[in-house]
Amino acid sequence: MTMLVHLNGKLIPAKEALISVFDHGFLYGDGVYETMRVYDGVTFMLDEHLNRLYRSALMIGLIIPVEVNSLKNYIYDTLIANSLKEAFVRLTVSRGYGPIGIDPDLCHSPTIVIIAQEMRDYPKSFYERGISLIISEIRRNPREALNPQIKSLNFLNNILAKIEAKKKGSYDAIMLNVYGMVTESTISNIFFYKENVLCTPSPDCGILEGITRGIIIEIALRDGLIVKEGEFTKEDLYSADEVFITNTTLEVMPVSRIDNKEYPVGNITRLLHKAYKEEVKAYVAKVKAEGPSIWGYE
Ligand code: PDD
């Protein structure tokens, strides 16, 4: 079956879904995006993701020329056209076509792309045994330079850390901020459990405030755990009992090693992942009951 991509309001075959070499998303990384996960035809936390997309756009002075409900319809149309129920959706809005030059006013019409693809689950062994991370030498760009709260197409900061991790034989990297405090991993937030407290860097450290992160904090508080959002050093991580990372597609992923320090896949990590899955189930059931999910269109 030919994959269809939503490009500027139209569904077109993937091979024909092309954008200009003058697109400022390509030339300058000038744009924003969201990655969403679809469970049983329902886009999880759709409103939250779209809110963040508009917020990111606002922070770079990019006006998304369509309303949120149109974006929702575009997403559902793309899922239906590709008969997808278990999927991930990548929604990108770039500054659009314009002559060479960084001035955003050179561009008059943002490019909007929605790609929906079947969910490729991470290997089971990752969840059973955990993944290995390094503390990267690359520091997370400070909020004062390029605020990590902006989910932008400008990903080189994180890509450099990922390259370093792979070179050192690890799966991914943790980035510190310029003050040496832990921020996040390259495409995920980080948590650790130590002396009965669930810890995660606060937004002030310069992180993208993940939607998954928010849910995990809520679940933990509801389950009676003590949660501390604060400033942490790499030594805090090294001395933790359990470590895990979170994002939309990987959910909760245990970490088995950071540099030379090893961790077991602990009970709190397992418990929170299970509770997260329950949360997803409840969300999907609620959306389906309220309709329309994409299958409600049938
Ligand atoms: N990444 N931090 C960074 C730098 C990220 O890029 C992401 C998401 C997160 C977690 O956010 P959320 O829980 O809302 O997915 C944290 C997505 C998955 C991506 O880049 O595709």
CSV table of C-alpha atoms and ligand atoms in Angstrom, one decimal:
chain,number,residue,atom,x,y,z
A,1,MET,CA,0.0,0.0,0.0
A,2,THR,CA,1.3,3.4,-0.9
A,3,MET,CA,2.0,5.6,2.1
A,4,LEU,CA,0.2,8.9,2.0
A,5,VAL,CA,1.6,12.0,3.5
A,6,HIS,CA,-0.3,15.2,4.4
A,7,LEU,CA,1.4,18.1,2.9
A,8,ASN,CA,0.0,21.6,3.0
A,9,GLY,CA,-3.6,20.5,3.3
A,10,LYS,CA,-3.5,17.6,0.9
A,11,LEU,CA,-2.9,13.9,1.1
A,12,ILE,CA,-0.3,12.8,-1.4
A,13,PRO,CA,1.8,9.7,-2.1
A,14,ALA,CA,5.0,9.7,0.0
A,15,LYS,CA,7.2,9.7,-3.1
A,16,GLU,CA,5.5,12.9,-4.3
A,17,ALA,CA,5.5,14.6,-0.9
A,18,LEU,CA,8.4,17.0,-1.7
A,19,ILE,CA,9.2,20.4,-0.3
A,20,SER,CA,11.3,23.1,-1.8
A,21,VAL,CA,15.1,23.3,-1.4
A,22,PHE,CA,14.4,26.9,-0.4
A,23,ASP,CA,12.2,25.9,2.6
A,24,HIS,CA,13.6,27.6,5.7
A,25,GLY,CA,13.0,24.4,7.7
A,26,PHE,CA,15.6,22.8,5.4
A,27,LEU,CA,18.0,25.8,5.1
A,28,TYR,CA,18.0,26.9,8.7
A,29,GLY,CA,16.1,24.4,10.9
A,30,ASP,CA,13.5,27.1,11.2
A,31,GLY,CA,10.4,25.4,12.4
A,32,VAL,CA,8.7,23.3,15.1
A,33,TYR,CA,7.3,19.8,15.4
A,34,GLU,CA,5.5,17.3,17.6
A,35,THR,CA,5.7,13.5,17.7
A,36,MET,CA,2.5,11.8,18.9
A,37,ARG,CA,1.6,8.2,19.5
A,38,VAL,CA,-1.6,6.5,18.4
A,39,TYR,CA,-3.1,3.7,20.4
A,40,ASP,CA,-5.9,1.7,18.9
A,41,GLY,CA,-6.8,4.6,16.6
A,42,VAL,CA,-6.7,7.3,19.3
A,43,THR,CA,-4.0,9.9,19.3
A,44,PHE,CA,-2.8,10.0,22.9
A,45,MET,CA,-2.8,13.5,24.5
A,46,LEU,CA,-3.6,15.1,21.2
A,47,ASP,CA,-4.7,18.4,22.8
A,48,GLU,CA,-1.6,18.6,24.9
A,49,HIS,CA,0.7,18.0,21.9
A,50,LEU,CA,-1.1,20.5,19.7
A,51,ASN,CA,-1.0,23.1,22.5
A,52,ARG,CA,2.7,22.6,22.8
A,53,LEU,CA,3.0,22.9,19.0
A,54,TYR,CA,1.3,26.3,18.9
A,55,ARG,CA,3.3,27.4,22.0
A,56,SER,CA,6.6,26.4,20.3
A,57,ALA,CA,5.5,28.2,17.2
A,58,LEU,CA,4.6,31.3,19.2
A,59,MET,CA,8.0,31.3,20.8
A,60,ILE,CA,9.7,31.5,17.4
A,61,GLY,CA,7.2,34.0,16.0
A,62,LEU,CA,5.7,31.5,13.6
A,63,ILE,CA,2.0,31.8,13.0
A,64,ILE,CA,0.5,28.5,12.1
A,65,PRO,CA,-2.1,29.4,9.5
A,66,VAL,CA,-4.7,26.8,10.4
A,67,GLU,CA,-6.8,26.3,13.4
A,68,VAL,CA,-6.2,23.5,15.9
A,69,ASN,CA,-9.4,21.6,14.8
A,70,SER,CA,-8.1,21.5,11.2
A,71,LEU,CA,-4.8,20.1,12.4
A,72,LYS,CA,-6.8,17.4,14.3
A,73,ASN,CA,-8.7,16.5,11.1
A,74,TYR,CA,-5.5,16.4,9.1
A,75,ILE,CA,-4.1,14.0,11.6
A,76,TYR,CA,-7.1,11.8,11.6
A,77,ASP,CA,-7.4,11.9,7.8
A,78,THR,CA,-3.7,10.8,7.5
A,79,LEU,CA,-4.3,7.9,9.9
A,80,ILE,CA,-7.4,6.8,8.1
A,81,ALA,CA,-5.8,7.1,4.7
A,82,ASN,CA,-3.0,4.9,5.8
A,83,SER,CA,-5.3,2.5,7.8
A,84,LEU,CA,-3.2,3.0,10.9
A,85,LYS,CA,-4.3,2.1,14.4
A,86,GLU,CA,-1.0,1.6,16.3
A,87,ALA,CA,1.2,4.4,15.0
A,88,PHE,CA,3.3,7.4,15.6
A,89,VAL,CA,2.6,10.8,14.0
A,90,ARG,CA,5.2,13.4,13.2
A,91,LEU,CA,3.7,16.9,12.6
A,92,THR,CA,6.1,19.4,11.3
A,93,VAL,CA,5.5,23.1,10.7
A,94,SER,CA,8.4,25.0,9.1
A,95,ARG,CA,8.8,28.7,8.2
A,96,GLY,CA,8.2,27.7,4.6
A,97,TYR,CA,9.5,28.7,1.2
A,98,GLY,CA,11.6,31.8,1.0
A,99,PRO,CA,14.7,33.2,-0.6
A,100,ILE,CA,18.1,32.5,1.1
A,101,GLY,CA,18.5,34.7,4.2
A,102,ILE,CA,17.5,34.0,7.8
A,103,ASP,CA,14.9,36.8,8.0
A,104,PRO,CA,11.6,35.0,8.7
A,105,ASP,CA,9.8,37.7,6.9
A,106,LEU,CA,11.2,36.3,3.6
A,107,CYS,CA,8.7,33.4,4.0
A,108,HIS,CA,5.0,33.9,3.6
A,109,SER,CA,3.5,30.5,3.9
A,110,PRO,CA,4.5,27.9,6.5
A,111,THR,CA,4.9,24.3,5.3
A,112,ILE,CA,2.8,21.8,7.2
A,113,VAL,CA,3.7,18.1,7.0
A,114,ILE,CA,2.1,15.2,8.7
A,115,ILE,CA,3.7,11.8,8.5
A,116,ALA,CA,1.9,8.8,10.1
A,117,GLN,CA,3.7,5.5,10.3
A,118,GLU,CA,3.1,2.2,11.9
A,119,MET,CA,4.6,2.0,15.4
A,120,ARG,CA,7.9,0.3,15.5
A,121,ASP,CA,8.2,-0.9,19.0
A,122,TYR,CA,11.6,-0.7,20.7
A,123,PRO,CA,13.1,-4.2,21.3
A,124,LYS,CA,11.7,-6.0,24.2
A,125,SER,CA,15.1,-6.5,25.7
A,126,PHE,CA,15.4,-2.7,26.1
A,127,TYR,CA,12.5,-2.8,28.5
A,128,GLU,CA,13.6,-6.0,30.2
A,129,ARG,CA,17.3,-5.2,30.7
A,130,GLY,CA,17.5,-1.4,30.3
A,131,ILE,CA,19.6,0.8,28.0
A,132,SER,CA,23.0,2.3,28.5
A,133,LEU,CA,23.7,6.0,28.6
A,134,ILE,CA,26.7,8.3,28.9
A,135,ILE,CA,26.9,11.7,30.3
A,136,SER,CA,27.7,13.8,27.2
A,137,GLU,CA,30.5,16.3,27.0
A,138,ILE,CA,28.0,18.4,24.9
A,139,ARG,CA,26.1,20.7,27.2
A,140,ARG,CA,22.3,21.3,26.6
A,141,ASN,CA,21.8,24.7,25.0
A,142,PRO,CA,20.9,27.2,27.7
A,143,ARG,CA,17.4,28.6,27.9
A,144,GLU,CA,18.9,32.0,27.2
A,145,ALA,CA,20.3,30.8,23.9
A,146,LEU,CA,17.8,28.4,22.4
A,147,ASN,CA,15.1,27.5,25.0
A,148,PRO,CA,14.7,23.7,25.1
A,149,GLN,CA,11.0,24.4,25.8
A,150,ILE,CA,10.8,25.2,22.1
A,151,LYS,CA,10.3,21.9,20.3
A,152,SER,CA,12.2,23.1,17.2
A,153,LEU,CA,13.7,21.5,14.1
A,154,ASN,CA,17.0,22.8,15.3
A,155,PHE,CA,18.3,19.5,16.7
A,156,LEU,CA,22.0,19.7,16.3
A,157,ASN,CA,22.7,20.2,20.0
A,158,ASN,CA,21.1,16.8,20.7
A,159,ILE,CA,22.4,15.1,17.6
A,160,LEU,CA,26.0,15.9,18.7
A,161,ALA,CA,25.3,14.2,22.0
A,162,LYS,CA,23.8,11.2,20.3
A,163,ILE,CA,26.9,10.9,18.0
A,164,GLU,CA,29.1,11.0,21.0
A,165,ALA,CA,27.1,8.3,22.8
A,166,LYS,CA,27.2,6.0,19.7
A,167,LYS,CA,30.9,6.5,19.4
A,168,LYS,CA,31.4,5.5,23.0
A,169,GLY,CA,29.2,2.3,22.5
A,170,SER,CA,26.2,3.6,24.4
A,171,TYR,CA,22.6,3.9,23.2
A,172,ASP,CA,22.1,7.5,24.1
A,173,ALA,CA,23.3,10.4,26.2
A,174,ILE,CA,22.4,12.6,29.1
A,175,MET,CA,23.1,16.3,28.7
A,176,LEU,CA,24.1,18.6,31.5
A,177,ASN,CA,23.4,22.3,31.4
A,178,VAL,CA,26.2,24.9,31.3
A,179,TYR,CA,26.2,24.9,35.1
A,180,GLY,CA,26.8,21.1,35.2
A,181,MET,CA,23.3,20.2,36.3
A,182,VAL,CA,21.4,17.3,34.7
A,183,THR,CA,18.8,18.3,32.1
A,184,GLU,CA,17.5,15.5,29.9
A,185,SER,CA,18.5,12.9,27.3
A,186,THR,CA,18.6,13.7,23.6
A,187,ILE,CA,14.9,12.9,22.9
A,188,SER,CA,13.6,12.1,26.3
A,189,ASN,CA,13.3,13.3,29.9
A,190,ILE,CA,15.1,11.6,32.8
A,191,PHE,CA,14.0,10.4,36.2
A,192,PHE,CA,15.8,8.6,39.0
A,193,TYR,CA,14.7,7.0,42.2
A,194,LYS,CA,16.9,7.5,45.3
A,195,GLU,CA,16.2,7.0,49.0
A,196,ASN,CA,12.4,6.7,48.4
A,197,VAL,CA,12.2,9.9,46.4
A,198,LEU,CA,11.4,10.2,42.6
A,199,CYS,CA,13.6,12.9,41.2
A,200,THR,CA,13.6,14.7,37.9
A,201,PRO,CA,15.3,17.9,36.7
A,202,SER,CA,13.0,20.9,37.0
A,203,PRO,CA,12.0,23.0,34.0
A,204,ASP,CA,14.4,25.7,35.3
A,205,CYS,CA,17.3,23.4,34.4
A,206,GLY,CA,16.5,23.9,30.7
A,207,ILE,CA,14.5,21.0,29.5
A,208,LEU,CA,11.6,20.2,27.2
A,209,GLU,CA,8.8,19.6,29.6
A,210,GLY,CA,7.7,16.3,28.2
A,211,ILE,CA,4.1,15.3,28.2
A,212,THR,CA,5.1,11.8,29.3
A,213,ARG,CA,7.1,13.4,32.1
A,214,GLY,CA,4.0,15.3,33.3
A,215,ILE,CA,1.9,12.1,33.3
A,216,ILE,CA,4.6,10.2,35.3
A,217,ILE,CA,4.8,12.9,37.9
A,218,GLU,CA,1.0,12.9,38.2
A,219,ILE,CA,0.9,9.1,38.6
A,220,ALA,CA,3.7,9.1,41.1
A,221,LEU,CA,2.0,11.7,43.3
A,222,ARG,CA,-1.3,9.8,43.1
A,223,ASP,CA,0.5,6.6,44.1
A,224,GLY,CA,1.9,8.4,47.2
A,225,LEU,CA,5.5,8.7,46.0
A,226,ILE,CA,7.5,11.7,47.0
A,227,VAL,CA,8.4,13.6,43.8
A,228,LYS,CA,11.2,16.2,43.7
A,229,GLU,CA,11.7,18.4,40.7
A,230,GLY,CA,15.0,20.1,41.2
A,231,GLU,CA,18.6,20.6,40.3
A,232,PHE,CA,20.8,17.5,40.2
A,233,THR,CA,24.4,16.7,39.5
A,234,LYS,CA,25.7,13.6,37.7
A,235,GLU,CA,26.8,12.3,41.1
A,236,ASP,CA,23.2,12.3,42.1
A,237,LEU,CA,22.5,10.1,39.1
A,238,TYR,CA,25.5,7.8,39.8
A,239,SER,CA,24.2,7.2,43.3
A,240,ALA,CA,20.6,6.5,42.3
A,241,ASP,CA,18.8,3.2,42.9
A,242,GLU,CA,16.9,3.3,39.6
A,243,VAL,CA,17.0,5.4,36.5
A,244,PHE,CA,14.6,5.7,33.6
A,245,ILE,CA,13.8,7.9,30.7
A,246,THR,CA,10.4,8.9,29.2
A,247,ASN,CA,9.0,10.1,26.0
A,248,THR,CA,5.9,9.7,23.8
A,249,THR,CA,7.1,6.8,21.8
A,250,LEU,CA,9.2,4.8,24.3
A,251,GLU,CA,6.9,5.5,27.3
A,252,VAL,CA,9.1,4.5,30.2
A,253,MET,CA,12.5,3.0,29.4
A,254,PRO,CA,14.7,1.6,32.2
A,255,VAL,CA,18.4,2.7,32.2
A,256,SER,CA,20.8,-0.1,33.2
A,257,ARG,CA,24.1,1.9,32.9
A,258,ILE,CA,25.3,5.5,33.0
A,259,ASP,CA,29.0,5.7,32.2
A,260,ASN,CA,30.5,3.0,34.4
A,261,LYS,CA,27.7,2.9,36.9
A,262,GLU,CA,25.2,0.0,36.6
A,263,TYR,CA,21.6,-0.1,37.8
A,264,PRO,CA,19.0,-2.9,38.2
A,265,VAL,CA,15.7,-2.5,36.4
A,266,GLY,CA,13.8,-1.6,39.6
A,267,ASN,CA,10.3,-2.0,40.9
A,268,ILE,CA,9.5,1.7,40.9
A,269,THR,CA,10.3,1.9,37.1
A,270,ARG,CA,8.2,-1.2,36.4
A,271,LEU,CA,5.4,0.1,38.6
A,272,LEU,CA,5.3,3.5,36.9
A,273,HIS,CA,5.5,2.0,33.4
A,274,LYS,CA,2.5,-0.3,34.2
A,275,ALA,CA,0.6,2.6,35.6
A,276,TYR,CA,1.4,4.7,32.5
A,277,LYS,CA,0.0,1.9,30.3
A,278,GLU,CA,-3.2,1.9,32.4
A,279,GLU,CA,-3.4,5.6,32.0
A,280,VAL,CA,-3.2,5.2,28.2
A,281,LYS,CA,-5.9,2.6,28.2
A,282,ALA,CA,-8.2,4.8,30.3
A,283,TYR,CA,-7.6,7.7,27.9
A,284,VAL,CA,-8.3,5.6,24.8
A,285,ALA,CA,-11.5,4.3,26.4
A,286,LYS,CA,-12.6,7.8,27.3
A,287,VAL,CA,-12.0,9.2,23.9
A,288,LYS,CA,-13.7,6.3,22.2
A,289,ALA,CA,-16.7,6.7,24.5
A,290,GLU,CA,-16.9,10.4,23.7
A,291,GLY,CA,-16.0,10.0,20.0
A,292,PRO,CA,-15.0,10.7,17.5
A,293,SER,CA,-11.9,8.6,17.5
A,294,ILE,CA,-10.7,7.9,14.0
A,295,TRP,CA,-12.7,4.8,13.9
A,296,GLY,CA,-15.7,6.7,15.0
A,297,TYR,CA,-15.6,8.2,11.5
A,298,GLU,CA,-16.6,4.8,10.0
B,1,PDD,N1,11.0,13.8,21.7
B,1,PDD,N2,13.1,16.1,25.7
B,1,PDD,C1,13.4,16.2,24.4
B,1,PDD,C2,14.6,16.9,24.0
B,1,PDD,C3,12.5,15.6,23.4
B,1,PDD,O1,12.8,15.8,22.1
B,1,PDD,C4,11.4,14.9,23.8
B,1,PDD,C5,10.4,14.3,22.9
B,1,PDD,C6,11.1,14.8,25.2
B,1,PDD,C7,9.9,14.1,25.8
B,1,PDD,O2,8.7,14.7,25.4
B,1,PDD,P1,7.3,14.0,25.3
B,1,PDD,O3,7.2,13.2,26.6
B,1,PDD,O4,6.3,15.0,25.2
B,1,PDD,O5,7.4,13.1,24.1
B,1,PDD,C8,12.0,15.4,26.1
B,1,PDD,C9,10.1,13.2,20.7
B,1,PDD,C10,9.5,11.9,21.1
B,1,PDD,C11,10.8,13.2,19.4
B,1,PDD,O6,11.8,13.9,19.3
B,1,PDD,O7,10.3,12.6,18.4
